[in-house]
Structure formats: C-alpha cells, structure tokens
Short mmCIF file of N, CA and C in Angstrom, two decimals:
data_model
loop_
_atom_site.label_atom_id
_atom_site.label_comp_id
_atom_site.label_asym_id
_atom_site.label_seq_id
_atom_site.Cartn_x
_atom_site.Cartn_y
_atom_site.Cartn_z
N MET A 1 113.37 -190.56 -14.59
CA MET A 1 111.98 -190.09 -15.06
C MET A 1 111.31 -188.89 -14.71
N THR A 2 110.64 -188.33 -15.42
CA THR A 2 110.21 -187.14 -15.14
C THR A 2 109.17 -186.51 -14.16
N ASP A 3 108.72 -185.87 -13.81
CA ASP A 3 107.28 -185.57 -12.52
C ASP A 3 106.48 -185.85 -13.50
N PRO A 4 105.30 -185.99 -13.57
CA PRO A 4 104.16 -185.72 -14.03
C PRO A 4 103.18 -184.60 -13.94
N VAL A 5 103.05 -183.88 -15.12
CA VAL A 5 102.44 -182.66 -14.90
C VAL A 5 100.21 -182.40 -15.15
N ASN A 6 100.08 -182.13 -13.97
CA ASN A 6 98.83 -181.68 -14.09
C ASN A 6 98.20 -180.35 -15.33
N LEU A 7 97.78 -181.16 -15.51
CA LEU A 7 97.54 -180.04 -17.34
C LEU A 7 96.40 -178.93 -16.47
N ARG A 8 95.60 -179.26 -15.54
CA ARG A 8 94.77 -178.10 -15.62
C ARG A 8 95.52 -176.98 -14.92
N GLN A 9 96.14 -177.61 -13.68
CA GLN A 9 96.79 -176.64 -12.90
C GLN A 9 97.99 -175.64 -13.91
N ALA A 10 98.77 -176.37 -14.75
CA ALA A 10 99.36 -175.81 -16.30
C ALA A 10 98.37 -175.04 -16.94
N ARG A 11 97.37 -175.22 -17.24
CA ARG A 11 95.95 -173.95 -17.88
C ARG A 11 95.77 -172.88 -17.14
N LYS A 12 95.49 -173.27 -15.55
CA LYS A 12 95.03 -172.12 -14.65
C LYS A 12 96.53 -170.88 -15.06
N ALA A 13 97.22 -171.34 -14.67
CA ALA A 13 98.68 -170.92 -14.01
C ALA A 13 98.95 -169.66 -15.48
N ARG A 14 98.94 -170.74 -16.67
CA ARG A 14 99.30 -169.83 -17.62
C ARG A 14 98.12 -169.21 -17.98
N ALA A 15 96.35 -169.07 -17.78
CA ALA A 15 96.11 -168.08 -18.25
C ALA A 15 96.11 -166.93 -17.11
N ARG A 16 96.38 -167.40 -15.68
CA ARG A 16 96.42 -166.17 -14.85
C ARG A 16 97.78 -165.34 -15.37
N ILE A 17 98.79 -166.05 -15.73
CA ILE A 17 100.20 -165.15 -16.43
C ILE A 17 99.51 -164.03 -18.00
N GLU A 18 98.61 -165.15 -18.70
CA GLU A 18 98.14 -163.75 -19.76
C GLU A 18 97.16 -163.06 -18.92
N LYS A 19 97.05 -163.27 -17.73
CA LYS A 19 95.99 -161.95 -16.89
C LYS A 19 96.58 -161.03 -17.03
N GLN A 20 97.29 -161.36 -16.50
CA GLN A 20 98.85 -160.62 -15.81
C GLN A 20 99.40 -159.64 -16.75
N MET A 21 99.88 -160.30 -17.90
CA MET A 21 100.01 -159.49 -18.82
C MET A 21 98.92 -158.28 -19.09
N GLN A 22 98.27 -158.74 -19.22
CA GLN A 22 96.88 -157.49 -20.17
C GLN A 22 96.57 -156.85 -19.32
N ALA A 23 96.61 -157.07 -18.48
CA ALA A 23 96.18 -155.89 -17.12
C ALA A 23 97.62 -154.87 -16.70
N VAL A 24 98.73 -155.39 -17.56
CA VAL A 24 100.16 -154.09 -17.27
C VAL A 24 99.89 -153.59 -18.72
N GLN A 25 99.71 -153.82 -19.81
CA GLN A 25 99.10 -153.26 -20.93
C GLN A 25 97.95 -152.27 -21.09
N ASN A 26 97.03 -152.98 -20.00
CA ASN A 26 95.87 -152.22 -19.77
C ASN A 26 96.58 -150.83 -18.76
N ARG A 27 97.54 -150.77 -18.28
CA ARG A 27 97.80 -149.80 -17.40
C ARG A 27 98.33 -148.54 -18.19
N VAL A 28 99.25 -149.17 -18.61
CA VAL A 28 99.84 -148.56 -19.58
C VAL A 28 99.45 -147.62 -20.83
N LYS A 29 98.17 -148.43 -21.35
CA LYS A 29 97.43 -147.53 -21.89
C LYS A 29 96.88 -146.48 -21.65
N PHE A 30 96.18 -147.08 -20.79
CA PHE A 30 94.60 -146.28 -20.30
C PHE A 30 95.27 -145.31 -18.73
N GLY A 31 95.36 -146.12 -17.76
CA GLY A 31 96.12 -145.44 -16.75
C GLY A 31 96.71 -143.60 -16.28
N ARG A 32 95.36 -143.47 -16.08
CA ARG A 32 96.65 -142.29 -15.40
C ARG A 32 96.28 -141.76 -13.98
N THR A 33 97.26 -141.01 -13.90
CA THR A 33 97.47 -140.85 -12.37
C THR A 33 96.38 -139.65 -11.92
N LYS A 34 95.98 -139.42 -10.81
CA LYS A 34 94.32 -138.39 -10.32
C LYS A 34 95.26 -137.38 -10.91
N ALA A 35 95.95 -136.63 -10.52
CA ALA A 35 97.05 -135.63 -10.82
C ALA A 35 96.58 -134.99 -11.98
N GLU A 36 96.61 -136.13 -13.25
CA GLU A 36 97.17 -135.77 -14.69
C GLU A 36 95.49 -135.44 -15.27
N ARG A 37 94.56 -136.67 -14.25
CA ARG A 37 93.37 -136.22 -14.44
C ARG A 37 92.20 -134.66 -14.26
N GLN A 38 93.29 -134.07 -12.81
CA GLN A 38 92.83 -133.25 -12.36
C GLN A 38 93.28 -132.00 -13.51
N ARG A 39 94.25 -132.14 -14.13
CA ARG A 39 94.95 -131.23 -14.84
C ARG A 39 94.34 -131.14 -16.03
N GLU A 40 94.41 -132.14 -16.49
CA GLU A 40 93.37 -132.12 -17.72
C GLU A 40 91.91 -131.75 -17.75
N ALA A 41 91.37 -131.64 -16.89
CA ALA A 41 90.10 -131.05 -16.19
C ALA A 41 89.70 -129.56 -16.49
N ALA A 42 91.16 -129.11 -15.45
CA ALA A 42 91.56 -127.77 -15.36
C ALA A 42 91.97 -126.66 -16.94
N THR A 43 92.78 -127.62 -17.65
CA THR A 43 93.11 -127.20 -18.75
C THR A 43 91.66 -127.03 -19.68
N ASP A 44 90.93 -128.28 -19.54
CA ASP A 44 89.70 -128.19 -20.58
C ASP A 44 88.81 -127.38 -20.33
N ALA A 45 88.55 -127.01 -18.98
CA ALA A 45 87.69 -125.88 -18.12
C ALA A 45 87.68 -124.26 -18.85
N LEU A 46 89.40 -124.13 -18.60
CA LEU A 46 89.95 -123.07 -18.97
C LEU A 46 90.25 -122.32 -20.30
N ASN A 47 90.23 -123.53 -21.33
CA ASN A 47 89.90 -123.26 -22.28
C ASN A 47 88.35 -122.98 -23.45
N ARG A 48 87.51 -123.47 -22.29
CA ARG A 48 86.19 -123.38 -22.49
C ARG A 48 85.97 -122.39 -22.39
N ARG A 49 85.91 -121.68 -20.96
CA ARG A 49 86.64 -120.33 -20.75
C ARG A 49 86.69 -119.24 -21.26
N GLN A 50 88.02 -119.32 -22.22
CA GLN A 50 88.45 -118.51 -22.98
C GLN A 50 87.63 -118.61 -24.04
N LEU A 51 86.86 -120.06 -25.03
CA LEU A 51 86.75 -119.44 -25.92
C LEU A 51 84.89 -118.78 -25.98
N ASP A 52 84.26 -119.16 -24.85
CA ASP A 52 83.07 -118.76 -24.60
C ASP A 52 83.03 -116.85 -24.65
N ALA A 53 84.45 -116.71 -24.14
CA ALA A 53 84.90 -115.64 -23.74
C ALA A 53 84.88 -114.46 -25.24
N LYS A 54 85.45 -114.94 -26.21
CA LYS A 54 85.69 -114.64 -27.41
C LYS A 54 84.35 -114.91 -28.55
N LYS A 55 83.51 -115.47 -27.98
CA LYS A 55 82.32 -115.92 -28.78
C LYS A 55 81.60 -113.96 -29.37
N LEU A 56 81.28 -113.95 -30.70
CA LEU A 56 80.92 -113.10 -30.82
C LEU A 56 79.12 -113.18 -30.12
N ASP A 57 78.41 -111.79 -30.29
CA ASP A 57 77.06 -112.38 -29.80
C ASP A 57 75.95 -112.37 -31.23
N ALA A 58 75.05 -113.35 -30.98
CA ALA A 58 74.25 -113.58 -31.84
C ALA A 58 73.72 -112.42 -32.59
N PRO A 59 73.69 -112.63 -34.56
CA PRO A 59 73.18 -111.63 -34.92
C PRO A 59 72.06 -111.46 -35.23
N ALA A 60 71.94 -110.40 -35.60
CA ALA A 60 69.77 -110.13 -35.53
C ALA A 60 68.67 -111.13 -36.72
N ALA A 61 68.32 -111.18 -36.39
CA ALA A 61 67.72 -112.18 -37.56
C ALA A 61 67.59 -112.21 -38.78
N LEU A 62 68.67 -112.82 -39.74
CA LEU A 62 68.46 -112.37 -40.59
C LEU A 62 67.64 -113.56 -41.62
N PRO A 63 67.07 -112.60 -42.53
CA PRO A 63 66.23 -113.16 -43.32
C PRO A 63 66.78 -114.48 -44.31
N LYS A 64 66.07 -115.91 -44.41
CA LYS A 64 66.62 -117.20 -44.73
C LYS A 64 66.50 -116.85 -46.27
N PRO A 65 67.55 -117.90 -46.54
CA PRO A 65 67.26 -117.67 -48.03
C PRO A 65 65.89 -118.69 -48.70
N GLY A 66 65.24 -117.82 -49.56
CA GLY A 66 63.48 -117.96 -50.60
C GLY A 66 62.48 -117.58 -49.25
N ASP A 67 63.28 -116.69 -47.99
CA ASP A 67 61.98 -116.44 -47.96
C ASP A 67 61.27 -114.89 -48.35
N LYS A 68 60.09 -114.73 -48.14
CA LYS A 68 59.51 -113.75 -49.27
C LYS A 68 59.86 -112.32 -48.17
N PRO A 69 60.57 -111.10 -48.65
CA PRO A 69 60.12 -109.73 -47.67
C PRO A 69 58.76 -109.48 -47.49
N SER A 70 58.73 -109.57 -46.05
CA SER A 70 57.50 -109.15 -45.64
C SER A 70 57.00 -107.37 -45.37
N GLY A 71 57.69 -106.25 -46.30
CA GLY A 71 57.37 -105.36 -47.03
C GLY A 71 56.94 -103.98 -45.64
N LYS A 72 57.13 -104.92 -43.84
CA LYS A 72 57.15 -104.01 -43.55
C LYS A 72 58.25 -103.06 -42.77
N SER A 73 57.63 -101.95 -42.79
CA SER A 73 59.05 -101.05 -42.64
C SER A 73 58.90 -99.92 -41.59
#
C-alpha cells in the first residue's frame, strides 16, 4: 500500500516552489548589481551634461503668429 498524502502540505509545497520560480524569473528580469546601477547613473549624468552644453541660447522674443505689429521702432 502507498503512504497517504496530506493535500494541505502538498498544496503549500507546490505554492512554495512556484513562488521560488517566480523569484528567480524576477531576479533575471529586474535584478541589477549596484555597480551596474552606478555605471548607468554616471552615464546618464554625463549624457545630460553634454546635451546641456550643446544647447543654444534662447532666441530673442519673436512675434507669435497672429500678433499685430507694435509699430514701435
């Protein structure tokens, strides 16, 4: 004869295994090391500084379409 199986324990064991498998998938999908996060932050900061350095000054106030000329000279 076979040993009886406690269904409550079997369900809990199956749930534990599924939770562990989900954790492994999440680590692969979302996990990054501290060094990777720091490197990405440094690269972003460098790119932002380079972009800001290449921006042109704001142009002088240009009339908007539909504005009437002021006539002041």
